[in-house]
CSV table of C-alpha atoms in Angstrom, one decimal:
chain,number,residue,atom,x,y,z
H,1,UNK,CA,156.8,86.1,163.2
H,2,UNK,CA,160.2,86.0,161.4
H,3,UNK,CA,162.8,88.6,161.7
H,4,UNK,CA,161.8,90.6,158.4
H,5,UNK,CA,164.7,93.0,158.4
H,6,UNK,CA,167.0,90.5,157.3
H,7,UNK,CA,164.6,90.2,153.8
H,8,UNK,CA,166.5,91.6,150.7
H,9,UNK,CA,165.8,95.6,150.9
H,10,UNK,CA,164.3,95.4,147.1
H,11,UNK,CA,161.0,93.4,149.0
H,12,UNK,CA,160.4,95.9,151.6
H,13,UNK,CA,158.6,98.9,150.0
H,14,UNK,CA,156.1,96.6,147.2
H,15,UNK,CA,155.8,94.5,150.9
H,16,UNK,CA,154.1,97.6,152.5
H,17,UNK,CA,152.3,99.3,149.6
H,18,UNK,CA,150.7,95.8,149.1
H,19,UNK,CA,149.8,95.4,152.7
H,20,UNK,CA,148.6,99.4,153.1
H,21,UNK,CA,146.5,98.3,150.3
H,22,UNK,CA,144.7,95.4,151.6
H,23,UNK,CA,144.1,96.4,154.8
H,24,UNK,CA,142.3,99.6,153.0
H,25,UNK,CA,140.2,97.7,151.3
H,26,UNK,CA,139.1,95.3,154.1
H,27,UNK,CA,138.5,98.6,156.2
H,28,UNK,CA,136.2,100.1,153.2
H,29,UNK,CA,134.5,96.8,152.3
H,30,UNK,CA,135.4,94.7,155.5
H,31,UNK,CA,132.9,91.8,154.2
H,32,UNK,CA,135.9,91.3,151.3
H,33,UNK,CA,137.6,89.6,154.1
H,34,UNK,CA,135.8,86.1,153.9
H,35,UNK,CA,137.7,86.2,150.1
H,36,UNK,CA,140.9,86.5,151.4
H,37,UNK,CA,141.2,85.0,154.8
H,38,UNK,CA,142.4,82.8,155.6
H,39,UNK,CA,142.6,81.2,152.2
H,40,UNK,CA,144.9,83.5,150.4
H,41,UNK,CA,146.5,85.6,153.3
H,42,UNK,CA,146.9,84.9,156.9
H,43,UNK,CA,148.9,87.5,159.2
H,44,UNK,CA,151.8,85.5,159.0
H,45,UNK,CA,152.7,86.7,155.4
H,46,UNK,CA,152.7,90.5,156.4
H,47,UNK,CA,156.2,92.3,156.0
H,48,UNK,CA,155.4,95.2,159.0
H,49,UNK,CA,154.7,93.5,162.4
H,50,UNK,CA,151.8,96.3,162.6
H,51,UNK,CA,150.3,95.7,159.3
H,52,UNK,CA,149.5,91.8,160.8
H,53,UNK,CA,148.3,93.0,164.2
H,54,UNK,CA,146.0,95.3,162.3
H,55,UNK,CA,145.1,92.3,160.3
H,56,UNK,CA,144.2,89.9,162.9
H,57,UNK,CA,142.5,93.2,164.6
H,58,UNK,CA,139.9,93.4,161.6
H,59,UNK,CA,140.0,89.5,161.7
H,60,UNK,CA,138.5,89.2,165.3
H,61,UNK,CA,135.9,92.1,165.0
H,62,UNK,CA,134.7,91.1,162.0
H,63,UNK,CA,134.4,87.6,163.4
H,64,UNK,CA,132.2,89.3,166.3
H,65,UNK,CA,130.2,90.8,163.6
H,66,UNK,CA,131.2,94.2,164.1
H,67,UNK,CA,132.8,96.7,162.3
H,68,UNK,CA,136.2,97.2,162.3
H,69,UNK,CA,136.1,101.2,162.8
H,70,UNK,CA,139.8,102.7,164.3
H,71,UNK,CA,138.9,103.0,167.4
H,72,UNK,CA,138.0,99.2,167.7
H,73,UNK,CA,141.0,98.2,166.0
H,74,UNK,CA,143.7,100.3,168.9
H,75,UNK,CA,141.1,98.9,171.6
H,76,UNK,CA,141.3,94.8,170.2
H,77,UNK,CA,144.9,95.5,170.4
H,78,UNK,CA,145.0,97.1,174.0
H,79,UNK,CA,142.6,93.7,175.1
H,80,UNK,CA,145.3,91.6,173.1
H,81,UNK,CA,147.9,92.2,175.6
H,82,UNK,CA,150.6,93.0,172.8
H,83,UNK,CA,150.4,97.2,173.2
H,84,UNK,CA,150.1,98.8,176.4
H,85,UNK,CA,147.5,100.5,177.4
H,86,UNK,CA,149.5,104.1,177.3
H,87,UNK,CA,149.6,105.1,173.3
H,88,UNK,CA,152.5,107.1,174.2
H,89,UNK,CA,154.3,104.3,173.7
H,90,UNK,CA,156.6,103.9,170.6
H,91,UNK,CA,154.7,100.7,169.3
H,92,UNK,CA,151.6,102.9,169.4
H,93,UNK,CA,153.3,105.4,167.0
H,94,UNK,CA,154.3,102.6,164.4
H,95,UNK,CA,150.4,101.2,164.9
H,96,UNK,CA,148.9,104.9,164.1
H,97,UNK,CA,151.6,105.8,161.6
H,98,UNK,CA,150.2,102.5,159.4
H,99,UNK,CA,146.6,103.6,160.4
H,100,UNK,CA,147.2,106.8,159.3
H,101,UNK,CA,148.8,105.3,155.9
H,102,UNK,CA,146.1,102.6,155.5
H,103,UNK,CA,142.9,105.5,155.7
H,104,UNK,CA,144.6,107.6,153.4
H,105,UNK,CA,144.7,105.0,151.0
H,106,UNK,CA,141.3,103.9,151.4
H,107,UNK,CA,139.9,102.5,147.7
H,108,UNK,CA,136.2,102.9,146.7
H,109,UNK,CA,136.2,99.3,145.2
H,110,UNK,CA,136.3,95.8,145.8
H,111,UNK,CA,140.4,94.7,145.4
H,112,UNK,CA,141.2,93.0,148.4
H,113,UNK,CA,141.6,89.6,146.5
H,114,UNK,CA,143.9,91.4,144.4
H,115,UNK,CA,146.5,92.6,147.6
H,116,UNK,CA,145.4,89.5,149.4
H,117,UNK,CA,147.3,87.3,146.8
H,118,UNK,CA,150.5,90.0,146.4
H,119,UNK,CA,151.0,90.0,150.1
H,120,UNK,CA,150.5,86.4,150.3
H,121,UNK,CA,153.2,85.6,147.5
H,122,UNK,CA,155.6,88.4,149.2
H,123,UNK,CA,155.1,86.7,152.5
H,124,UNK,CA,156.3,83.6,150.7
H,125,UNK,CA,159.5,84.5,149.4
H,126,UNK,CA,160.8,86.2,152.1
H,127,UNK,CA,160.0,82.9,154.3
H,128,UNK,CA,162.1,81.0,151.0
H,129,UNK,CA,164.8,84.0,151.7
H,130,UNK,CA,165.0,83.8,155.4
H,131,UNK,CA,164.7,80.0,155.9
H,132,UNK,CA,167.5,79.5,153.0
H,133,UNK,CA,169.9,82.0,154.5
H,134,UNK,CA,169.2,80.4,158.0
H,135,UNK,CA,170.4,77.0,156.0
H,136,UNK,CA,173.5,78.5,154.6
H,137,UNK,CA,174.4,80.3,157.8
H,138,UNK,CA,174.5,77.0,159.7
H,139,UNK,CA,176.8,75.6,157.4
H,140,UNK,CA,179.4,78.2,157.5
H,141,UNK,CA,178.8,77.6,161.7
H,142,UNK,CA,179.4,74.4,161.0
H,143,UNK,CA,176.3,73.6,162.3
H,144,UNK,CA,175.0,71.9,159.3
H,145,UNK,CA,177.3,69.8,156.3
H,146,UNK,CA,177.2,71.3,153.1
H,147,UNK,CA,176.1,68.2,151.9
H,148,UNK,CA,172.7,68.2,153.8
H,149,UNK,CA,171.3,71.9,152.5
H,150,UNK,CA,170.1,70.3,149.4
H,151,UNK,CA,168.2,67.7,151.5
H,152,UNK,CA,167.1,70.6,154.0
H,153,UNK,CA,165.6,73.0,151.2
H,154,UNK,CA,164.0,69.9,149.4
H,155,UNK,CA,162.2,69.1,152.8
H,156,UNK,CA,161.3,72.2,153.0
H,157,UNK,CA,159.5,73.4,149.5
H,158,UNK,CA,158.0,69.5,150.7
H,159,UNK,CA,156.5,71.0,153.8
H,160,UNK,CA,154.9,73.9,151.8
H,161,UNK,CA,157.6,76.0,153.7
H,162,UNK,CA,158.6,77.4,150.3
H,163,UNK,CA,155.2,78.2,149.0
H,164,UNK,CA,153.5,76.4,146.7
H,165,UNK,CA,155.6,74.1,145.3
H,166,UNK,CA,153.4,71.6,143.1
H,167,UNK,CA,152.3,74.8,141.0
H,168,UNK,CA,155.8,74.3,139.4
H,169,UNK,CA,156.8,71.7,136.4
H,170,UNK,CA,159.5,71.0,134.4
H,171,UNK,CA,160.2,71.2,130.8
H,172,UNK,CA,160.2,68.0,130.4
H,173,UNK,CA,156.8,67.7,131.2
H,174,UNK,CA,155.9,71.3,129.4
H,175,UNK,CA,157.2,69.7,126.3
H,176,UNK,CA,155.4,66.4,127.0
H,177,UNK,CA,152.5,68.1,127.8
H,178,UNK,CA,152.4,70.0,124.8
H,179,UNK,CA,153.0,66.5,122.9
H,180,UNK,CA,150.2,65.2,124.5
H,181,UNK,CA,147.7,67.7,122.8
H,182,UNK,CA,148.7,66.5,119.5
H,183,UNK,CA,148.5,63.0,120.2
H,184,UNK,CA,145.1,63.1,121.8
H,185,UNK,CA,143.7,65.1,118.6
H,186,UNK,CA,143.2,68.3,121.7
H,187,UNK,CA,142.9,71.6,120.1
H,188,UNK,CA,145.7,73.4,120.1
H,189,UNK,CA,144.1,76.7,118.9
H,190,UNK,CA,140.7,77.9,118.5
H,191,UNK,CA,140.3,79.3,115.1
H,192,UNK,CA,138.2,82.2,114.4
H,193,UNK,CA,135.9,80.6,111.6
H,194,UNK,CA,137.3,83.7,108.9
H,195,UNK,CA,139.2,80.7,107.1
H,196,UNK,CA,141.8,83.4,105.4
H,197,UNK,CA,142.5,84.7,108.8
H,198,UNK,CA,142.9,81.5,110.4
H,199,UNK,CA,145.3,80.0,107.3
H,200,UNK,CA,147.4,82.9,108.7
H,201,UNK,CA,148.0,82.5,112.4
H,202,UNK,CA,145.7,79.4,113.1
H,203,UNK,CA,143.3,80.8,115.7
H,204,UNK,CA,144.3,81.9,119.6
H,205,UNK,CA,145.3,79.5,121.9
H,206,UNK,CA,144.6,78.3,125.9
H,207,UNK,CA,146.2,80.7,128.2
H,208,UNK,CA,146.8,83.8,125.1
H,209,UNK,CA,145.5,87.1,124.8
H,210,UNK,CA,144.4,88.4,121.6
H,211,UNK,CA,143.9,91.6,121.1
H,212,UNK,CA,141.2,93.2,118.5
H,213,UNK,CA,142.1,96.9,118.3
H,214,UNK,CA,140.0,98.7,115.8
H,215,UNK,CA,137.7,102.5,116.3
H,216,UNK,CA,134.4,102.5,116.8
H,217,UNK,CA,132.2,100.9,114.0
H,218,UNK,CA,134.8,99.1,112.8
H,219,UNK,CA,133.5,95.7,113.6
H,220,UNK,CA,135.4,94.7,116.6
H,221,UNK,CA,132.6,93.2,118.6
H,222,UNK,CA,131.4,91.5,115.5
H,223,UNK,CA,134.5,90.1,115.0
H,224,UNK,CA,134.3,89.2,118.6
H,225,UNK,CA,130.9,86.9,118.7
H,226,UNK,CA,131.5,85.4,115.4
H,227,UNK,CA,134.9,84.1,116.9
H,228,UNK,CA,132.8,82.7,119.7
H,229,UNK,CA,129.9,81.3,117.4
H,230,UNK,CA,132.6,79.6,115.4
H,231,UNK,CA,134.1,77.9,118.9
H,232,UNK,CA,130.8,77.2,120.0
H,233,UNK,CA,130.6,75.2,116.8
H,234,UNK,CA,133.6,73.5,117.5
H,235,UNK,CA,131.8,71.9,120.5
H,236,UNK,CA,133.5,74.6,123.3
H,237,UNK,CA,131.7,76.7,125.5
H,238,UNK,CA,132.2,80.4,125.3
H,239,UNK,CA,131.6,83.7,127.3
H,240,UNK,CA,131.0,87.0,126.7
H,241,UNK,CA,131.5,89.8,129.4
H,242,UNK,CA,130.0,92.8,127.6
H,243,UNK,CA,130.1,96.3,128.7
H,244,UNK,CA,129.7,98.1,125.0
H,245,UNK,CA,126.5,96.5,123.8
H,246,UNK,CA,123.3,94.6,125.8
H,247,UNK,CA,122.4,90.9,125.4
H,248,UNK,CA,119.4,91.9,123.8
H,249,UNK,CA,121.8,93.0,120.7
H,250,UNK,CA,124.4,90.5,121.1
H,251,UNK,CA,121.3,88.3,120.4
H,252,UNK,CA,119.5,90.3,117.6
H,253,UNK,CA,123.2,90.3,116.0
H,254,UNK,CA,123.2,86.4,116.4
H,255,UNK,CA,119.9,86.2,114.7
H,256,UNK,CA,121.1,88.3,111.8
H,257,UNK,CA,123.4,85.5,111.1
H,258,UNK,CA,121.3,82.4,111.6
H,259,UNK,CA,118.2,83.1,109.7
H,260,UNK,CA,118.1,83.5,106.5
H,261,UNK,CA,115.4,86.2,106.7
H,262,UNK,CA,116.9,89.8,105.9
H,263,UNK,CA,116.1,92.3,108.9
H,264,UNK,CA,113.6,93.9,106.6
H,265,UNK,CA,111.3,91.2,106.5
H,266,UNK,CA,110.8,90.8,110.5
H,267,UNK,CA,107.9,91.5,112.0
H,268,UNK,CA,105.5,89.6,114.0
H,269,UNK,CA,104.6,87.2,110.8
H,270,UNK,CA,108.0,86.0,110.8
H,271,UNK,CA,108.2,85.2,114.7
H,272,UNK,CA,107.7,82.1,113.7
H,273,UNK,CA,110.5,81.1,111.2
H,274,UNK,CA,112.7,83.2,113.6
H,275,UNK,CA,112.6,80.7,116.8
H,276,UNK,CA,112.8,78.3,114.3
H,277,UNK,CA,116.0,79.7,112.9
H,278,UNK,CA,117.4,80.8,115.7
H,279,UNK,CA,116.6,77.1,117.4
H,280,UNK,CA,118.6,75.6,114.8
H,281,UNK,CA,121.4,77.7,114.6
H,282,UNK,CA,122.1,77.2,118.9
H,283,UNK,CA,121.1,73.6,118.6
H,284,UNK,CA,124.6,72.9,116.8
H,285,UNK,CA,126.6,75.0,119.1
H,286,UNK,CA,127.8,74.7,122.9
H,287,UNK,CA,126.7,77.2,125.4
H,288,UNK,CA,127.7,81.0,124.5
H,289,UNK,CA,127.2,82.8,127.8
H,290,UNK,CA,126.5,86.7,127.9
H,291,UNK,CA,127.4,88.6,131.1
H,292,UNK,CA,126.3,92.4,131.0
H,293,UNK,CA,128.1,95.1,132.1
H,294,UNK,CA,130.6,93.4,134.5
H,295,UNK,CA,132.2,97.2,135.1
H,296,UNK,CA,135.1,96.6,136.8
H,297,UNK,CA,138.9,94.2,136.5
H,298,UNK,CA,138.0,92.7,140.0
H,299,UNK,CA,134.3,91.6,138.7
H,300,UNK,CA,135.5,90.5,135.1
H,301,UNK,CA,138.5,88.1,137.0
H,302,UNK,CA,135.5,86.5,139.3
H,303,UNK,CA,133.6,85.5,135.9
H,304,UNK,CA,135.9,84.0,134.0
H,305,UNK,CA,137.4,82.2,137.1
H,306,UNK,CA,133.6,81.3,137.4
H,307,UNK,CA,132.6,80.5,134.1
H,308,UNK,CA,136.1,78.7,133.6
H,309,UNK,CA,135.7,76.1,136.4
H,310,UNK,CA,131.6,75.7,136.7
H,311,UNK,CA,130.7,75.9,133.0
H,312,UNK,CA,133.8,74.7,131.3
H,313,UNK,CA,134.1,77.8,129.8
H,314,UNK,CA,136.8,78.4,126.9
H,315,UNK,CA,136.9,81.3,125.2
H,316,UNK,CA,136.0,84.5,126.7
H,317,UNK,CA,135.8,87.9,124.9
H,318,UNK,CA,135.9,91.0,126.6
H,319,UNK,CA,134.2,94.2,125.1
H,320,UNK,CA,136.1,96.0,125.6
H,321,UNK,CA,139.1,96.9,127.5
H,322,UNK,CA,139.2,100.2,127.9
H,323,UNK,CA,136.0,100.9,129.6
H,324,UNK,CA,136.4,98.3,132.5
H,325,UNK,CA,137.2,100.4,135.4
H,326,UNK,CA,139.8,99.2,138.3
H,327,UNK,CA,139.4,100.1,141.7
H,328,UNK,CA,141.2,103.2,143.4
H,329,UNK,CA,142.0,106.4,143.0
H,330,UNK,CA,144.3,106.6,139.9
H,331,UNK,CA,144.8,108.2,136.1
H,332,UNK,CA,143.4,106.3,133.3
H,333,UNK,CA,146.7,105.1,132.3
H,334,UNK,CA,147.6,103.1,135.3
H,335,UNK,CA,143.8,102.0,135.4
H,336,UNK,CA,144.4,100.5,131.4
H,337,UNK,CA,147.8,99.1,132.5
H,338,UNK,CA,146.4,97.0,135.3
H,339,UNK,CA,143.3,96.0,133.6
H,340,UNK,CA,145.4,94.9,130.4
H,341,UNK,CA,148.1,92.7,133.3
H,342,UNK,CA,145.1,91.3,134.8
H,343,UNK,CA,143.2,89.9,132.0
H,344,UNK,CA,146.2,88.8,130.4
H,345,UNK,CA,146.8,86.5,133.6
H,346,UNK,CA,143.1,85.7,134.1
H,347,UNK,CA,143.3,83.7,130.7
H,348,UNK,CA,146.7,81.8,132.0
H,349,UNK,CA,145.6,81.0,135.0
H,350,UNK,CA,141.9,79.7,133.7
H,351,UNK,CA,143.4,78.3,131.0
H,352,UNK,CA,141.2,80.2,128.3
H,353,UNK,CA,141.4,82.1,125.1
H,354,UNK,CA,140.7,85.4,125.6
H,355,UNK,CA,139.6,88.2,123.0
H,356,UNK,CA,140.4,91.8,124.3
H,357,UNK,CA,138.7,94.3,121.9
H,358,UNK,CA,140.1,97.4,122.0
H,359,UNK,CA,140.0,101.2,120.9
H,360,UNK,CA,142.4,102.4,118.9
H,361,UNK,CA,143.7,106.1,118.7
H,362,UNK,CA,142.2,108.4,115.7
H,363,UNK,CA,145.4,108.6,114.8
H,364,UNK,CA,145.3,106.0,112.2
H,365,UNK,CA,142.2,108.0,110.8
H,366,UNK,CA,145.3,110.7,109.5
H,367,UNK,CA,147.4,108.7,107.8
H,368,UNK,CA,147.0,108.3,103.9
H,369,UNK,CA,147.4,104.1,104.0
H,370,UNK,CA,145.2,104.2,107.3
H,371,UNK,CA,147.9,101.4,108.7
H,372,UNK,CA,147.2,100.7,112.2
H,373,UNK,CA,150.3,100.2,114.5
H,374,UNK,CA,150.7,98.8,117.9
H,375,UNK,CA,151.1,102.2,119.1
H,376,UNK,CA,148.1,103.2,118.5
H,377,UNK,CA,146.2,100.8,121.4
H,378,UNK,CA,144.8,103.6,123.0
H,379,UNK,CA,146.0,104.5,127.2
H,380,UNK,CA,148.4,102.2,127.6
H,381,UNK,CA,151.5,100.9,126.2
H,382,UNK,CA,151.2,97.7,128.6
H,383,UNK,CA,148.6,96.4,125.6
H,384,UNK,CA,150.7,95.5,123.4
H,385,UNK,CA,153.2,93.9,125.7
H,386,UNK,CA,150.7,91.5,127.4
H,387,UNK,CA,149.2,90.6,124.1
H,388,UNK,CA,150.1,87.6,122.6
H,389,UNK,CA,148.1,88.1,119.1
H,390,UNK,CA,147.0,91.6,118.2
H,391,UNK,CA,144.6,91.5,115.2
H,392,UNK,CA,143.4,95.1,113.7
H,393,UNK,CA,140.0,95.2,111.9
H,394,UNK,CA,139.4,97.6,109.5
H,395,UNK,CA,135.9,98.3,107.3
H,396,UNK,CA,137.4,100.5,104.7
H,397,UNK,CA,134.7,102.5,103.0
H,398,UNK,CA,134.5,104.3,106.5
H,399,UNK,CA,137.9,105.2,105.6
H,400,UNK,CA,137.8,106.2,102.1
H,401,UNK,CA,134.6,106.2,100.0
H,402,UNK,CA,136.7,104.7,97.3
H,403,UNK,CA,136.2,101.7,99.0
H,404,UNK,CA,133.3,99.1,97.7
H,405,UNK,CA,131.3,98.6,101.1
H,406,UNK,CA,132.0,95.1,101.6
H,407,UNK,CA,136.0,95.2,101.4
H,408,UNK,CA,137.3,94.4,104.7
H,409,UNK,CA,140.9,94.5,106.1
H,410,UNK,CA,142.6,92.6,109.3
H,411,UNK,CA,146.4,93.3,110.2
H,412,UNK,CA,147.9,90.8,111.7
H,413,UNK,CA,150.2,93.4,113.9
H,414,UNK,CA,151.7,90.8,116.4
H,415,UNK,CA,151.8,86.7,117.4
H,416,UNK,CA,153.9,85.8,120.0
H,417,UNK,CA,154.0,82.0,120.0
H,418,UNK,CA,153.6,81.3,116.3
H,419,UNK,CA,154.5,82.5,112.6
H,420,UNK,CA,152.2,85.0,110.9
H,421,UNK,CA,152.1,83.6,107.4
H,422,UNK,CA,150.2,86.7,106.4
H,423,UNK,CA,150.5,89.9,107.8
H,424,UNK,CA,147.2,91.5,105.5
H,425,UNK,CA,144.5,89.5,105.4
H,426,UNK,CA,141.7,91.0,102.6
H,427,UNK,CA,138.5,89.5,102.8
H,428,UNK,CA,134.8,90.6,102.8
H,429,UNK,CA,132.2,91.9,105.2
H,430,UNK,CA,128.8,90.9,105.0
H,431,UNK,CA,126.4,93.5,106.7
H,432,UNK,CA,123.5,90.9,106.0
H,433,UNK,CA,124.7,88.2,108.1
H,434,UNK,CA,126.7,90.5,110.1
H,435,UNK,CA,130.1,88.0,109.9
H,436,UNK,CA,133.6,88.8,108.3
H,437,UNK,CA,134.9,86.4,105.1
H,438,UNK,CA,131.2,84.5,105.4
């Protein structure tokens, strides 16, 4: 292992909260550690010397099918040959004083993927440090001509020595890439089907975040699955990870919209021109898939990575936000801050649309124009900095009886990669069908 006090000071601290947190998680949940290892992490990219002997501790006993309890972690080190067998011993104190940390910190949930990949990337830039500093040292020894330290730090990002270099580009090629879309007739946005909304802002693209912030009966998840039967239309398979409402009403919602029946007139005579509606209507669409009540950040990442890569999955819609749970021991606003980071990475690193619907504070209930504003995502102001679209819904004769009941509002409150041609969007919901502007 490399000499890690010469890594920059700022790396040291997020190097050993990230590792304490890991190795909490494997010692909760030690079957998490056929995720991680040695795939993501290995014990080469711990920071403390003790963190990675405790590492390859739970490693080995694991292997052995055993669990990795503290007193088989001090005696696999003992057997190692790397601690004496006297714990009086100062590299004892350093092993216990990181037990002690790592069993204080010990989550109730499954995040060791999570940690796995921070320490992993840490491990790697302090390598990139180390190894480039070694470089530059040996050419002011003389060791090494200036000339060659290009060559050296090109072989080694070649090497993997640097971490992962191919995961890089250009922006040449960004810009090519992004070229490439139009010529090939790709779709650059998937558009919501609410033809007013999308002549505004165009639809959500690959890799964004939109956020739909709206309180309760305000249409939110509506807006949400006609989004995705609209996509689905388009020829794209969708996914929804539901933890508001059951599949059972995600489908009876569906059905509202494809037959032609109104809810009224079903009962067990019209069975039959109900298959055949609903038939029809998912004959000429791709593949919506429903999860239920994925609960937590760590499950919801799994799916759409999933769905993503096995099903070809496009759009995703989470609903909603603020009632995933992460794992640990924390208050609500750090739980809605890493929830809102997460998701908002899930869909760049899947490639994916991804609808967040969200509460929004009653706040906007007490002012006289009812005007939402980004402030009002509820628990967390990191909402509105990882969104890259924020939409607000708004049924307005639950505002104001003054309202005709079909009136409906959308605010078009942010778009990050594109013009918003109209921040007010008025159109008209249909409780019939149970669709916006349809």
């Amino acid at each position: 292992m490399q000499d890690n006090t010469l890594a920059p000071s700022w790396t040291r601290q997020d190097a050993i909260d990230n590792e304490v947190g890991l190795l909490a998680n494997l010692l909760f949940d030690p079957a998490q550690l056929r995720e991680v290892s040695p795939d993501i992490v290995t014990a080469q990219d711990f920071f403390r010397v003790e963190h990675s002997d405790i590492f390859r501790s739970i490693d080995s006993i694991v292997e052995e099918a055993a669990r990795p309890e503290v007193m088989a972690i001090t005696n696999w080190l003992k057997q190692s040959g790397g601690y004496p067998l006297d714990e009086s011993d100062d590299r004892w104190v350093l092993v216990h004083t990181a037990l002690d940390a790592v069993l204080a910190a010990c989550f109730t949930g499954t995040n060791a993927t999570y940690y796995a990949g921070l320490v992993a990337e840490m491990g790697r830039r302090r390598r990139r440090y180390l190894q480039i500093a070694e470089l530059h040292r040996a050419v002011s020894a003389g060791n090494l001509p200036a000339d060659d330290i290009d060559q050296q730090v090109k072989t080694l990002a070649d090497t993997g020595e640097l971490g992962s270099a191919p995961a890089g580009t250009t922006l040449r090629d960004a810009m090519h890439d992004w070229i490439d879309t139009l010529e090939q007739a790709q779709l650059v946005h998937f558009p919501s089907g609410i033809q007013i909304l999308d002549d505004s802002i165009d639809g959500v693209a690959a890799g964004e975040m939109c956020v739909i912030g709206a309180r309760p009966a305000h249409c939110k998840s509506a807006m949400g699955l006609q989004w995705c039967h609209h996509v689905a239309k388009l020829g794209h398979s969708c996914l929804v990870l539901s933890q508001e409402m059951a599949a059972i009403q995600l489908g009876r919602r569906s059905l509202m919209r494809a037959s032609p029946l109104g809810e009224e007139a079903w009962d067990q005579h019209a069975v039959p021109s109900l298959r055949q509606h609903a038939n029809a209507f998912i004959a000429e669409r791709a593949v919506i898939h429903i999860f239920e009540y994925p609960s937590t950040i760590e499950r919801a990442e799994k799916l759409i990575r999933w769905y993503a890569k096995q099903q070809q999955v496009r759009l995703v819609v989470v609903d909603y936000l603020q009632i995933l749970r992460a794992s640990g021991s924390r208050t609500r606003y750090e739980d809605v801050t890493e929830i809102s980071f997460r998701l908002k990475r899930s869909a760049a690193e899947n490639n994916v649309a991804l609808l967040a619907l969200c509460q929004v504070s009653r706040l906007v209930e007490e002012r006289t124009d009812f005007r939402p504003r980004l402030s009002d995502l509820k628990e967390s102001g990191q909402v509105e900095q990882d969104a890259d679209l924020v939409l607000f819904p708004q049924h307005l004769s639950r505002f104001s009886s003054k309202h005709e009941p079909w009136k409906f509002r959308i605010y078009v409150a942010k778009r990050r990669n594109g013009k918003i041609r109209e921040p007010v969007v008025d159109t008209c919901w249909n409780a019939n069908s149970q669709t916006i502007g349809v």
